[in-house]
mmCIF file of C-alpha atoms and ligand atoms in Angstrom:
data_model
loop_
_atom_site.group_PDB
_atom_site.id
_atom_site.type_symbol
_atom_site.label_atom_id
_atom_site.label_comp_id
_atom_site.label_asym_id
_atom_site.label_seq_id
_atom_site.Cartn_x
_atom_site.Cartn_y
_atom_site.Cartn_z
ATOM 1 C CA MET A 78 86.578 126.878 98.107
ATOM 2 C CA HIS A 79 85.317 123.609 99.646
ATOM 3 C CA ARG A 80 81.802 124.964 99.045
ATOM 4 C CA ASP A 81 82.316 124.472 95.324
ATOM 5 C CA TYR A 82 82.800 120.761 95.902
ATOM 6 C CA TYR A 83 80.914 119.735 99.059
ATOM 7 C CA SER A 84 77.654 120.714 100.712
ATOM 8 C CA SER A 85 77.960 122.320 104.133
ATOM 9 C CA VAL A 86 76.572 119.172 105.741
ATOM 10 C CA GLU A 87 79.166 117.031 103.988
ATOM 11 C CA TRP A 88 81.960 119.404 104.866
ATOM 12 C CA GLU A 89 81.018 119.597 108.542
ATOM 13 C CA LYS A 90 80.952 115.829 108.662
ATOM 14 C CA ILE A 91 84.428 115.635 107.115
ATOM 15 C CA ILE A 92 85.882 118.223 109.490
ATOM 16 C CA ALA A 93 84.262 116.765 112.607
ATOM 17 C CA PHE A 94 85.583 113.323 111.768
ATOM 18 C CA SER A 95 89.041 114.562 110.732
ATOM 19 C CA LYS A 96 89.672 116.375 114.015
ATOM 20 C CA THR A 97 90.057 113.152 115.896
ATOM 21 C CA LYS A 98 92.550 111.564 113.511
ATOM 22 C CA GLU A 99 96.258 111.747 112.847
ATOM 23 C CA THR A 100 97.046 112.749 109.240
ATOM 24 C CA PRO A 101 97.433 111.760 106.471
ATOM 25 C CA PHE A 102 94.255 109.887 105.586
ATOM 26 C CA LEU A 103 91.500 109.788 103.007
ATOM 27 C CA VAL A 104 87.892 110.412 103.966
ATOM 28 C CA VAL A 105 85.272 109.045 101.581
ATOM 29 C CA ILE A 106 81.692 110.270 101.688
ATOM 30 C CA LEU A 107 79.718 107.229 100.604
ATOM 31 C CA ASP A 108 76.579 109.241 99.898
ATOM 32 C CA LYS A 109 78.410 111.055 97.121
ATOM 33 C CA ILE A 110 79.173 107.738 95.443
ATOM 34 C CA ARG A 111 75.564 106.685 95.866
ATOM 35 C CA GLN A 112 74.500 109.945 94.205
ATOM 36 C CA LYS A 113 76.964 109.543 91.312
ATOM 37 C CA PHE A 114 75.920 105.978 90.717
ATOM 38 C CA TRP A 115 72.352 107.207 90.438
ATOM 39 C CA GLU A 116 73.506 109.894 87.963
ATOM 40 C CA PHE A 117 75.191 107.240 85.814
ATOM 41 C CA ARG A 118 72.048 105.114 85.975
ATOM 42 C CA THR A 119 69.793 107.986 84.987
ATOM 43 C CA GLY A 120 72.135 109.357 82.342
ATOM 44 C CA PHE A 121 72.653 105.959 80.731
ATOM 45 C CA PRO A 122 69.525 103.946 81.564
ATOM 46 C CA GLN A 123 70.351 101.357 78.915
ATOM 47 C CA ALA A 124 73.903 100.703 80.130
ATOM 48 C CA LYS A 125 75.423 98.120 82.431
ATOM 49 C CA ILE A 126 77.759 99.880 84.816
ATOM 50 C CA TYR A 127 80.967 98.078 85.677
ATOM 51 C CA TYR A 128 82.791 99.995 88.402
ATOM 52 C CA ALA A 129 86.567 99.982 87.725
ATOM 53 C CA VAL A 130 87.686 98.606 91.085
ATOM 54 C CA LYS A 131 91.231 99.938 90.813
ATOM 55 C CA ALA A 132 90.042 103.530 91.280
ATOM 56 C CA ASN A 133 89.194 102.830 94.908
ATOM 57 C CA PRO A 134 89.034 99.238 96.128
ATOM 58 C CA ASP A 135 88.073 100.071 99.696
ATOM 59 C CA PHE A 136 85.691 97.401 100.987
ATOM 60 C CA ALA A 137 83.081 99.923 102.096
ATOM 61 C CA VAL A 138 83.052 101.441 98.594
ATOM 62 C CA LEU A 139 82.788 98.012 96.965
ATOM 63 C CA SER A 140 80.038 96.913 99.349
ATOM 64 C CA LEU A 141 78.009 100.031 98.672
ATOM 65 C CA LEU A 142 78.251 99.513 94.915
ATOM 66 C CA ARG A 143 77.459 95.823 95.319
ATOM 67 C CA ASP A 144 74.266 96.785 97.162
ATOM 68 C CA LEU A 145 73.377 99.361 94.516
ATOM 69 C CA GLY A 146 73.517 96.631 91.878
ATOM 70 C CA SER A 147 76.743 97.658 90.177
ATOM 71 C CA TYR A 148 78.826 95.306 88.087
ATOM 72 C CA PHE A 149 82.603 95.324 88.522
ATOM 73 C CA ASP A 150 85.565 95.637 86.196
ATOM 74 C CA ILE A 151 88.572 93.881 87.699
ATOM 75 C CA ALA A 152 92.216 94.231 86.735
ATOM 76 C CA SER A 153 93.706 91.212 88.510
ATOM 77 C CA ILE A 154 92.863 88.021 90.397
ATOM 78 C CA TYR A 155 93.550 89.948 93.600
ATOM 79 C CA GLU A 156 90.715 92.356 92.891
ATOM 80 C CA LEU A 157 88.699 89.321 91.846
ATOM 81 C CA ASN A 158 89.238 87.701 95.231
ATOM 82 C CA ASP A 159 88.258 90.915 97.012
ATOM 83 C CA VAL A 160 84.924 91.286 95.243
ATOM 84 C CA LEU A 161 84.125 87.590 95.564
ATOM 85 C CA GLU A 162 84.862 87.816 99.274
ATOM 86 C CA LEU A 163 82.228 90.539 99.471
ATOM 87 C CA GLY A 164 79.670 88.155 98.022
ATOM 88 C CA VAL A 165 79.516 89.561 94.495
ATOM 89 C CA SER A 166 78.612 86.800 92.088
ATOM 90 C CA PRO A 167 81.109 86.159 89.273
ATOM 91 C CA GLU A 168 78.426 86.872 86.635
ATOM 92 C CA ARG A 169 78.707 90.497 87.681
ATOM 93 C CA LEU A 170 82.410 90.670 86.822
ATOM 94 C CA SER A 171 84.469 91.527 83.802
ATOM 95 C CA PHE A 172 88.211 90.879 83.673
ATOM 96 C CA GLY A 173 89.072 94.064 81.803
ATOM 97 C CA ASN A 174 92.857 93.934 81.895
ATOM 98 C CA THR A 175 94.255 92.785 78.570
ATOM 99 C CA ILE A 176 97.546 91.865 80.252
ATOM 100 C CA LYS A 177 97.223 88.715 82.312
ATOM 101 C CA LYS A 178 99.026 85.469 83.050
ATOM 102 C CA ALA A 179 97.553 82.239 81.689
ATOM 103 C CA ARG A 180 97.314 80.807 85.198
ATOM 104 C CA HIS A 181 95.412 83.881 86.380
ATOM 105 C CA VAL A 182 92.945 83.456 83.506
ATOM 106 C CA HIS A 183 92.620 79.854 84.655
ATOM 107 C CA GLU A 184 91.921 80.915 88.235
ATOM 108 C CA ALA A 185 89.380 83.558 87.190
ATOM 109 C CA TYR A 186 87.573 81.028 85.012
ATOM 110 C CA LYS A 187 87.577 78.454 87.795
ATOM 111 C CA LYS A 188 85.986 81.037 90.060
ATOM 112 C CA GLY A 189 83.237 81.718 87.529
ATOM 113 C CA VAL A 190 84.383 84.708 85.452
ATOM 114 C CA ARG A 191 83.141 84.377 81.865
ATOM 115 C CA LEU A 192 83.812 87.837 80.461
ATOM 116 C CA PHE A 193 87.267 89.048 79.465
ATOM 117 C CA ALA A 194 88.847 91.855 77.458
ATOM 118 C CA SER A 195 91.651 91.160 75.047
ATOM 119 C CA ASP A 196 93.833 92.865 72.464
ATOM 120 C CA SER A 197 96.438 90.303 71.418
ATOM 121 C CA GLU A 198 96.775 86.913 69.813
ATOM 122 C CA ALA A 199 98.684 85.369 72.719
ATOM 123 C CA ASP A 200 96.001 86.441 75.160
ATOM 124 C CA ILE A 201 93.198 85.111 72.915
ATOM 125 C CA ARG A 202 94.981 81.761 72.805
ATOM 126 C CA ASN A 203 95.290 81.784 76.606
ATOM 127 C CA LEU A 204 91.603 82.599 76.939
ATOM 128 C CA ALA A 205 90.604 79.816 74.536
ATOM 129 C CA LYS A 206 92.635 77.335 76.546
ATOM 130 C CA GLU A 207 92.068 78.505 80.125
ATOM 131 C CA ALA A 208 88.607 80.085 79.846
ATOM 132 C CA PRO A 209 86.932 78.102 77.040
ATOM 133 C CA GLY A 210 83.723 79.487 75.596
ATOM 134 C CA SER A 211 84.024 82.808 77.436
ATOM 135 C CA ARG A 212 82.721 86.097 76.118
ATOM 136 C CA VAL A 213 85.359 88.467 74.861
ATOM 137 C CA PHE A 214 85.535 92.201 74.392
ATOM 138 C CA PHE A 215 88.134 93.295 71.848
ATOM 139 C CA ARG A 216 89.842 96.501 72.758
ATOM 140 C CA ILE A 217 90.479 99.093 70.068
ATOM 141 C CA LEU A 218 93.605 101.240 70.262
ATOM 142 C CA MET A 219 92.653 104.875 70.787
ATOM 143 C CA ASP A 220 95.993 106.615 71.090
ATOM 144 C CA ALA A 221 95.053 109.591 68.924
ATOM 145 C CA ILE A 222 91.938 110.186 71.008
ATOM 146 C CA THR A 223 93.349 109.571 74.484
ATOM 147 C CA SER A 224 96.338 111.875 74.092
ATOM 148 C CA ASP A 225 94.353 114.965 75.050
ATOM 149 C CA ALA A 226 92.996 113.448 78.264
ATOM 150 C CA ASP A 227 94.520 114.743 81.511
ATOM 151 C CA TRP A 228 95.656 111.207 82.338
ATOM 152 C CA PRO A 229 96.167 109.599 78.901
ATOM 153 C CA LEU A 230 96.340 105.848 78.502
ATOM 154 C CA SER A 231 98.864 105.969 75.645
ATOM 155 C CA ARG A 232 99.456 103.041 73.346
ATOM 156 C CA LYS A 233 99.582 100.450 76.058
ATOM 157 C CA PHE A 234 96.084 99.069 75.485
ATOM 158 C CA GLY A 235 94.146 98.054 72.426
ATOM 159 C CA CYS A 236 95.115 97.163 68.901
ATOM 160 C CA GLN A 237 94.479 98.581 65.442
ATOM 161 C CA PRO A 238 91.098 97.826 63.807
ATOM 162 C CA ARG A 239 92.617 95.434 61.275
ATOM 163 C CA MET A 240 94.103 93.402 64.081
ATOM 164 C CA VAL A 241 90.798 93.460 65.985
ATOM 165 C CA THR A 242 89.218 91.804 62.959
ATOM 166 C CA ASP A 243 91.890 89.110 62.890
ATOM 167 C CA LEU A 244 91.496 88.470 66.613
ATOM 168 C CA VAL A 245 87.725 88.219 66.370
ATOM 169 C CA LEU A 246 88.064 85.620 63.634
ATOM 170 C CA LEU A 247 90.678 83.709 65.626
ATOM 171 C CA ALA A 248 88.530 83.801 68.782
ATOM 172 C CA THR A 249 85.551 82.406 66.850
ATOM 173 C CA GLU A 250 87.685 79.639 65.430
ATOM 174 C CA LEU A 251 88.942 78.763 68.928
ATOM 175 C CA GLY A 252 85.442 78.499 70.381
ATOM 176 C CA LEU A 253 85.318 81.770 72.285
ATOM 177 C CA GLU A 254 82.299 84.054 71.991
ATOM 178 C CA PRO A 255 83.243 87.420 70.461
ATOM 179 C CA TYR A 256 80.852 89.634 72.385
ATOM 180 C CA GLY A 257 81.757 93.213 71.674
ATOM 181 C CA LEU A 258 84.252 95.956 71.135
ATOM 182 C CA SER A 259 85.702 98.037 73.892
ATOM 183 C CA PHE A 260 87.577 101.284 74.091
ATOM 184 C CA HIS A 261 88.696 103.819 76.659
ATOM 185 C CA VAL A 262 88.965 107.458 75.634
ATOM 186 C CA GLY A 263 91.601 108.308 78.268
ATOM 187 C CA SER A 264 91.128 108.998 81.936
ATOM 188 C CA GLN A 265 89.852 112.423 83.040
ATOM 189 C CA GLN A 266 88.727 113.004 79.474
ATOM 190 C CA ARG A 267 87.054 116.398 79.548
ATOM 191 C CA GLU A 268 86.588 116.630 75.787
ATOM 192 C CA ILE A 269 83.168 115.095 75.145
ATOM 193 C CA SER A 270 83.742 114.730 71.414
ATOM 194 C CA ALA A 271 86.370 112.058 72.183
ATOM 195 C CA TRP A 272 83.445 109.649 72.648
ATOM 196 C CA ASP A 273 82.012 110.681 69.301
ATOM 197 C CA ALA A 274 85.194 109.719 67.468
ATOM 198 C CA ALA A 275 85.517 106.473 69.409
ATOM 199 C CA ILE A 276 81.895 105.452 68.852
ATOM 200 C CA ALA A 277 82.230 106.207 65.122
ATOM 201 C CA GLN A 278 85.278 103.984 64.914
ATOM 202 C CA ALA A 279 83.625 101.157 66.823
ATOM 203 C CA LYS A 280 80.518 101.392 64.671
ATOM 204 C CA TYR A 281 82.600 101.159 61.516
ATOM 205 C CA LEU A 282 84.318 98.031 62.808
ATOM 206 C CA ILE A 283 81.094 96.412 63.971
ATOM 207 C CA GLU A 284 79.663 96.955 60.501
ATOM 208 C CA SER A 285 82.648 95.513 58.736
ATOM 209 C CA LEU A 286 82.501 92.431 60.982
ATOM 210 C CA GLU A 287 78.819 91.994 60.111
ATOM 211 C CA LYS A 288 79.958 91.478 56.540
ATOM 212 C CA LYS A 289 82.046 88.559 57.788
ATOM 213 C CA GLN A 290 78.967 87.110 59.540
ATOM 214 C CA ILE A 291 80.208 88.124 62.973
ATOM 215 C CA HIS A 292 77.545 89.836 65.059
ATOM 216 C CA LEU A 293 78.918 91.677 68.039
ATOM 217 C CA LYS A 294 76.223 92.374 70.605
ATOM 218 C CA ALA A 295 77.871 94.980 72.770
ATOM 219 C CA MET A 296 80.039 98.045 72.933
ATOM 220 C CA ASN A 297 82.057 98.747 76.049
ATOM 221 C CA MET A 298 82.732 102.470 76.274
ATOM 222 C CA GLY A 299 85.109 102.162 79.225
ATOM 223 C CA GLY A 300 85.669 104.958 81.715
ATOM 224 C CA GLY A 301 87.200 108.380 81.271
ATOM 225 C CA PHE A 302 84.362 110.413 82.793
ATOM 226 C CA PRO A 303 85.964 113.379 84.523
ATOM 227 C CA ALA A 304 85.830 114.455 88.145
ATOM 228 C CA ASP A 305 85.856 118.094 89.189
ATOM 229 C CA TYR A 306 89.388 119.132 90.029
ATOM 230 C CA LEU A 307 90.881 122.637 90.028
ATOM 231 C CA VAL A 308 89.538 122.769 86.507
ATOM 232 C CA LYS A 309 85.864 121.949 86.646
ATOM 233 C CA SER A 310 84.097 119.710 84.149
ATOM 234 C CA ASN A 311 80.606 119.668 82.772
ATOM 235 C CA PRO A 312 78.185 117.684 84.923
ATOM 236 C CA LEU A 313 77.769 114.023 84.095
ATOM 237 C CA SER A 314 74.280 114.711 82.738
ATOM 238 C CA VAL A 315 75.835 116.774 79.931
ATOM 239 C CA TYR A 316 78.242 113.961 79.043
ATOM 240 C CA ALA A 317 75.357 111.509 79.082
ATOM 241 C CA GLU A 318 73.167 113.654 76.889
ATOM 242 C CA GLU A 319 75.900 114.210 74.317
ATOM 243 C CA ILE A 320 77.100 110.616 74.300
ATOM 244 C CA ASN A 321 73.544 109.318 73.902
ATOM 245 C CA ARG A 322 73.184 111.659 70.972
ATOM 246 C CA TYR A 323 76.351 110.230 69.393
ATOM 247 C CA LEU A 324 74.964 106.720 69.898
ATOM 248 C CA ASP A 325 71.710 107.635 68.179
ATOM 249 C CA PHE A 326 73.538 109.370 65.381
ATOM 250 C CA HIS A 327 75.926 106.514 64.638
ATOM 251 C CA PHE A 328 73.708 103.518 65.370
ATOM 252 C CA GLY A 329 70.209 104.822 64.740
ATOM 253 C CA ASN A 330 67.717 102.466 66.338
ATOM 254 C CA VAL A 331 70.017 99.456 66.459
ATOM 255 C CA ILE A 332 72.202 100.477 69.361
ATOM 256 C CA PRO A 333 74.243 97.597 70.782
ATOM 257 C CA GLU A 334 74.208 96.700 74.478
ATOM 258 C CA ILE A 335 76.201 99.410 76.222
ATOM 259 C CA TYR A 336 78.739 98.742 78.954
ATOM 260 C CA LEU A 337 80.406 101.517 80.965
ATOM 261 C CA GLU A 338 83.378 101.196 83.299
ATOM 262 C CA PRO A 339 83.610 104.393 85.299
ATOM 263 C CA GLY A 340 86.281 104.677 87.974
ATOM 264 C CA ARG A 341 87.259 108.276 88.559
ATOM 265 C CA GLY A 342 83.896 109.669 87.473
ATOM 266 C CA LEU A 343 82.099 107.540 90.050
ATOM 267 C CA VAL A 344 84.299 107.899 93.144
ATOM 268 C CA GLY A 345 86.713 110.797 92.518
ATOM 269 C CA GLU A 346 84.654 113.596 93.993
ATOM 270 C CA ALA A 347 83.696 111.548 97.050
ATOM 271 C CA GLY A 348 87.126 111.753 98.685
ATOM 272 C CA VAL A 349 89.039 114.344 100.711
ATOM 273 C CA LEU A 350 92.646 113.674 101.565
ATOM 274 C CA VAL A 351 93.577 115.317 104.847
ATOM 275 C CA SER A 352 97.222 116.244 105.348
ATOM 276 C CA GLU A 353 99.356 118.331 107.664
ATOM 277 C CA ILE A 354 102.167 120.722 106.836
ATOM 278 C CA VAL A 355 105.470 119.264 108.024
ATOM 279 C CA LEU A 356 107.724 122.115 106.973
ATOM 280 C CA ILE A 357 107.654 125.508 105.295
ATOM 281 C CA SER A 358 110.967 126.852 104.005
ATOM 282 C CA LYS A 359 112.720 129.028 101.450
ATOM 283 C CA LYS A 360 115.832 128.262 99.450
ATOM 284 C CA SER A 361 117.401 131.666 100.160
ATOM 285 C CA LYS A 362 116.421 134.718 102.160
ATOM 286 C CA PRO A 363 115.060 136.722 99.201
ATOM 287 C CA ASP A 364 113.410 133.636 97.640
ATOM 288 C CA LEU A 365 109.844 134.542 96.696
ATOM 289 C CA ASN A 366 108.689 130.956 96.657
ATOM 290 C CA ARG A 367 107.705 129.170 99.793
ATOM 291 C CA TRP A 368 108.237 125.441 99.787
ATOM 292 C CA VAL A 369 105.380 123.767 101.612
ATOM 293 C CA TYR A 370 106.022 120.134 102.507
ATOM 294 C CA THR A 371 102.990 118.105 103.536
ATOM 295 C CA ASP A 372 102.827 114.652 105.091
ATOM 296 C CA VAL A 373 101.231 113.384 101.885
ATOM 297 C CA GLY A 374 103.054 113.246 98.563
ATOM 298 C CA ILE A 375 103.531 111.363 95.319
ATOM 299 C CA PHE A 376 104.221 108.078 97.081
ATOM 300 C CA ASN A 377 101.453 107.984 99.669
ATOM 301 C CA GLY A 378 98.434 109.176 97.736
ATOM 302 C CA LEU A 379 99.147 111.929 95.233
ATOM 303 C CA MET A 380 100.643 109.794 92.460
ATOM 304 C CA GLU A 381 98.502 111.460 89.806
ATOM 305 C CA THR A 382 100.266 114.764 90.382
ATOM 306 C CA LEU A 383 103.150 113.212 88.413
ATOM 307 C CA GLY A 384 103.876 115.597 85.582
ATOM 308 C CA GLU A 385 101.380 117.893 87.376
ATOM 309 C CA SER A 386 98.707 116.016 85.410
ATOM 310 C CA ILE A 387 95.882 116.102 87.903
ATOM 311 C CA LYS A 388 95.506 119.368 89.763
ATOM 312 C CA TYR A 389 93.572 118.772 92.949
ATOM 313 C CA PRO A 390 91.946 121.704 94.707
ATOM 314 C CA ALA A 391 93.991 122.287 97.892
ATOM 315 C CA TYR A 392 92.132 123.941 100.748
ATOM 316 C CA THR A 393 93.295 125.362 104.061
ATOM 317 C CA ASP A 394 91.141 127.201 106.563
ATOM 318 C CA LYS A 395 93.778 129.903 106.979
ATOM 319 C CA THR A 396 92.663 133.107 105.275
ATOM 320 C CA GLY A 397 94.149 136.411 104.158
ATOM 321 C CA GLU A 398 96.604 137.433 101.505
ATOM 322 C CA THR A 399 97.984 134.570 99.435
ATOM 323 C CA GLY A 400 101.243 133.911 97.634
ATOM 324 C CA ASP A 401 102.939 131.339 95.421
ATOM 325 C CA VAL A 402 103.917 128.017 96.930
ATOM 326 C CA ILE A 403 105.686 124.916 95.736
ATOM 327 C CA LEU A 404 103.970 121.856 97.148
ATOM 328 C CA ALA A 405 106.047 118.785 97.952
ATOM 329 C CA GLY A 406 105.745 115.513 99.832
ATOM 330 C CA PRO A 407 107.566 114.175 102.889
ATOM 331 C CA THR A 408 109.903 111.523 101.456
ATOM 332 C CA CYS A 409 113.657 111.680 100.783
ATOM 333 C CA ASP A 410 113.043 111.456 97.067
ATOM 334 C CA SER A 411 113.559 114.442 94.836
ATOM 335 C CA MET A 412 110.695 113.314 92.606
ATOM 336 C CA ASP A 413 108.301 113.784 95.483
ATOM 337 C CA ILE A 414 107.124 117.238 94.394
ATOM 338 C CA MET A 415 103.465 117.700 93.520
ATOM 339 C CA TYR A 416 103.349 121.176 92.010
ATOM 340 C CA GLU A 417 106.335 123.337 91.131
ATOM 341 C CA HIS A 418 105.681 124.784 87.675
ATOM 342 C CA PHE A 419 101.992 125.384 88.172
ATOM 343 C CA LYS A 420 101.908 127.772 91.124
ATOM 344 C CA TYR A 421 99.348 127.096 93.815
ATOM 345 C CA GLN A 422 98.325 130.127 95.858
ATOM 346 C CA LEU A 423 98.096 129.645 99.608
ATOM 347 C CA PRO A 424 97.764 132.154 102.444
ATOM 348 C CA LEU A 425 100.934 133.860 103.683
ATOM 349 C CA SER A 426 99.766 133.125 107.221
ATOM 350 C CA LEU A 427 100.158 129.384 106.649
ATOM 351 C CA GLN A 428 102.137 127.646 109.403
ATOM 352 C CA ILE A 429 103.767 124.333 110.105
ATOM 353 C CA GLY A 430 101.133 122.042 111.602
ATOM 354 C CA ASP A 431 98.248 123.538 109.612
ATOM 355 C CA ARG A 432 96.104 121.129 107.663
ATOM 356 C CA ILE A 433 95.741 121.010 103.896
ATOM 357 C CA TYR A 434 92.641 119.328 102.519
ATOM 358 C CA TRP A 435 93.032 117.866 99.022
ATOM 359 C CA LEU A 436 89.574 117.823 97.491
ATOM 360 C CA SER A 437 88.218 115.353 94.936
ATOM 361 C CA THR A 438 90.755 112.691 95.878
ATOM 362 C CA GLY A 439 88.459 109.660 96.027
ATOM 363 C CA ALA A 440 90.010 107.986 92.978
ATOM 364 C CA TYR A 441 93.547 106.747 92.363
ATOM 365 C CA THR A 442 94.957 107.971 95.677
ATOM 366 C CA ALA A 443 94.760 105.256 98.335
ATOM 367 C CA SER A 444 94.970 102.585 95.636
ATOM 368 C CA TYR A 445 98.185 104.141 94.268
ATOM 369 C CA SER A 446 99.811 104.636 97.655
ATOM 370 C CA ALA A 447 103.156 102.845 98.104
ATOM 371 C CA ILE A 448 103.335 100.210 100.796
ATOM 372 C CA GLU A 449 106.220 101.579 102.834
ATOM 373 C CA PHE A 450 108.395 103.879 100.786
ATOM 374 C CA ASN A 451 110.741 105.597 103.263
ATOM 375 C CA GLY A 452 108.844 103.728 105.958
ATOM 376 C CA PHE A 453 105.711 105.850 105.551
ATOM 377 C CA PRO A 454 102.632 103.633 105.912
ATOM 378 C CA PRO A 455 100.133 103.312 103.045
ATOM 379 C CA LEU A 456 97.346 105.868 103.030
ATOM 380 C CA LYS A 457 94.462 104.996 105.348
ATOM 381 C CA THR A 458 90.859 105.329 104.172
ATOM 382 C CA TYR A 459 87.847 106.091 106.333
ATOM 383 C CA CYS A 460 84.399 105.879 104.777
ATOM 384 C CA LEU A 461 81.635 108.004 106.274
HETATM 385 C C1 LIG B 92 91.085 102.125 84.593
HETATM 386 C C2 LIG B 92 90.047 101.590 83.731
HETATM 387 C C3 LIG B 92 88.776 102.162 83.751
HETATM 388 C C4 LIG B 92 88.409 103.347 84.589
HETATM 389 O O1 LIG B 92 88.829 104.516 84.028
HETATM 390 P P1 LIG B 92 88.414 105.946 84.619
HETATM 391 O O2 LIG B 92 89.090 106.909 83.734
HETATM 392 O O3 LIG B 92 88.890 105.986 86.031
HETATM 393 O O4 LIG B 92 86.943 106.037 84.550
HETATM 394 C C5 LIG B 92 87.817 101.574 82.948
HETATM 395 N N1 LIG B 92 88.089 100.519 82.167
HETATM 396 C C6 LIG B 92 89.304 99.949 82.127
HETATM 397 C C7 LIG B 92 89.536 98.778 81.256
HETATM 398 C C8 LIG B 92 90.327 100.474 82.893
HETATM 399 O O5 LIG B 92 91.537 99.922 82.834
#
């Protein structure tokens, strides 16, 4: 199974390294990120790529992307401080979180950030006061589009087009520079046509703002690019080809500057989470289900299995006949079950102490890991 996700050289490297270490931990193959970054560059040669730091803020990952010339989308002043510490200049940053304290806007501005995303009047007023003259992306609400993503972003971000118009006018009046529209089609969005609908909506809004003498220069198409999990996705090149076609169709030869903010799509496939089986049990003698408890669970890396949303490929080197298992984590919390309704198949020969390798776990694992729930330490990351 690992062969579907990693080359034999990559896999041998992962295994050789893993042998020496106590589980659980995340191994990140930096070359895979390098490769993906190149795929984004080639697929979208006209775009500026802002890596969404929250997907995996490991310093080795950030340093690699810094050296490859990436820009960065930050969600907080803490991420801001991390990237600045690594020598990234503030012109390469966008503060993409629409929810932020006035004093954090102040701090970001003081440290040189001049690009922000917003979706509310209160935030625009904060920006005008604490980050005067800055460029602003206005985020459009995409709830109808994001709902079919595997990790939807719901109604939390963005506002309705009418409100975007009001905010753009307000921002202009307050001396900010309305720079573009932004959207996010939902994370792990496998349905390519989601971008079509979003681009159409953005184009419509850009046109209607033109009539009010507001010229937005850019469109920020966010993240959402899928990683290969148990369900595979089309390669990035297919997404790029289709999305470029949508851009041509909707904008013709006056395509705005394009910004992308990939997180998962850039780093997801680069990671393998290595865990060990702590316990295998049944709830009664005739019970057909085996409960397999691993030393990694919802709280120390596998948060996105909540609601069984993201289904990671789980690999063991045991072979032979397989059977249904319920996979759960190590904490004393009844929510700490990864997969119960969707039945994973694992070999019947599986034993306590065997390792389970969770593939494609480079995004939203270590960064989601709790600090010390039940005393378990946060997930460690090793970059190779
Ligand atoms: C989280 C986030 C992203 C990254 O999303 P992915 O689905 O991981 O690509 C991009 N932009 C913004 C504003 C985000 O909050």
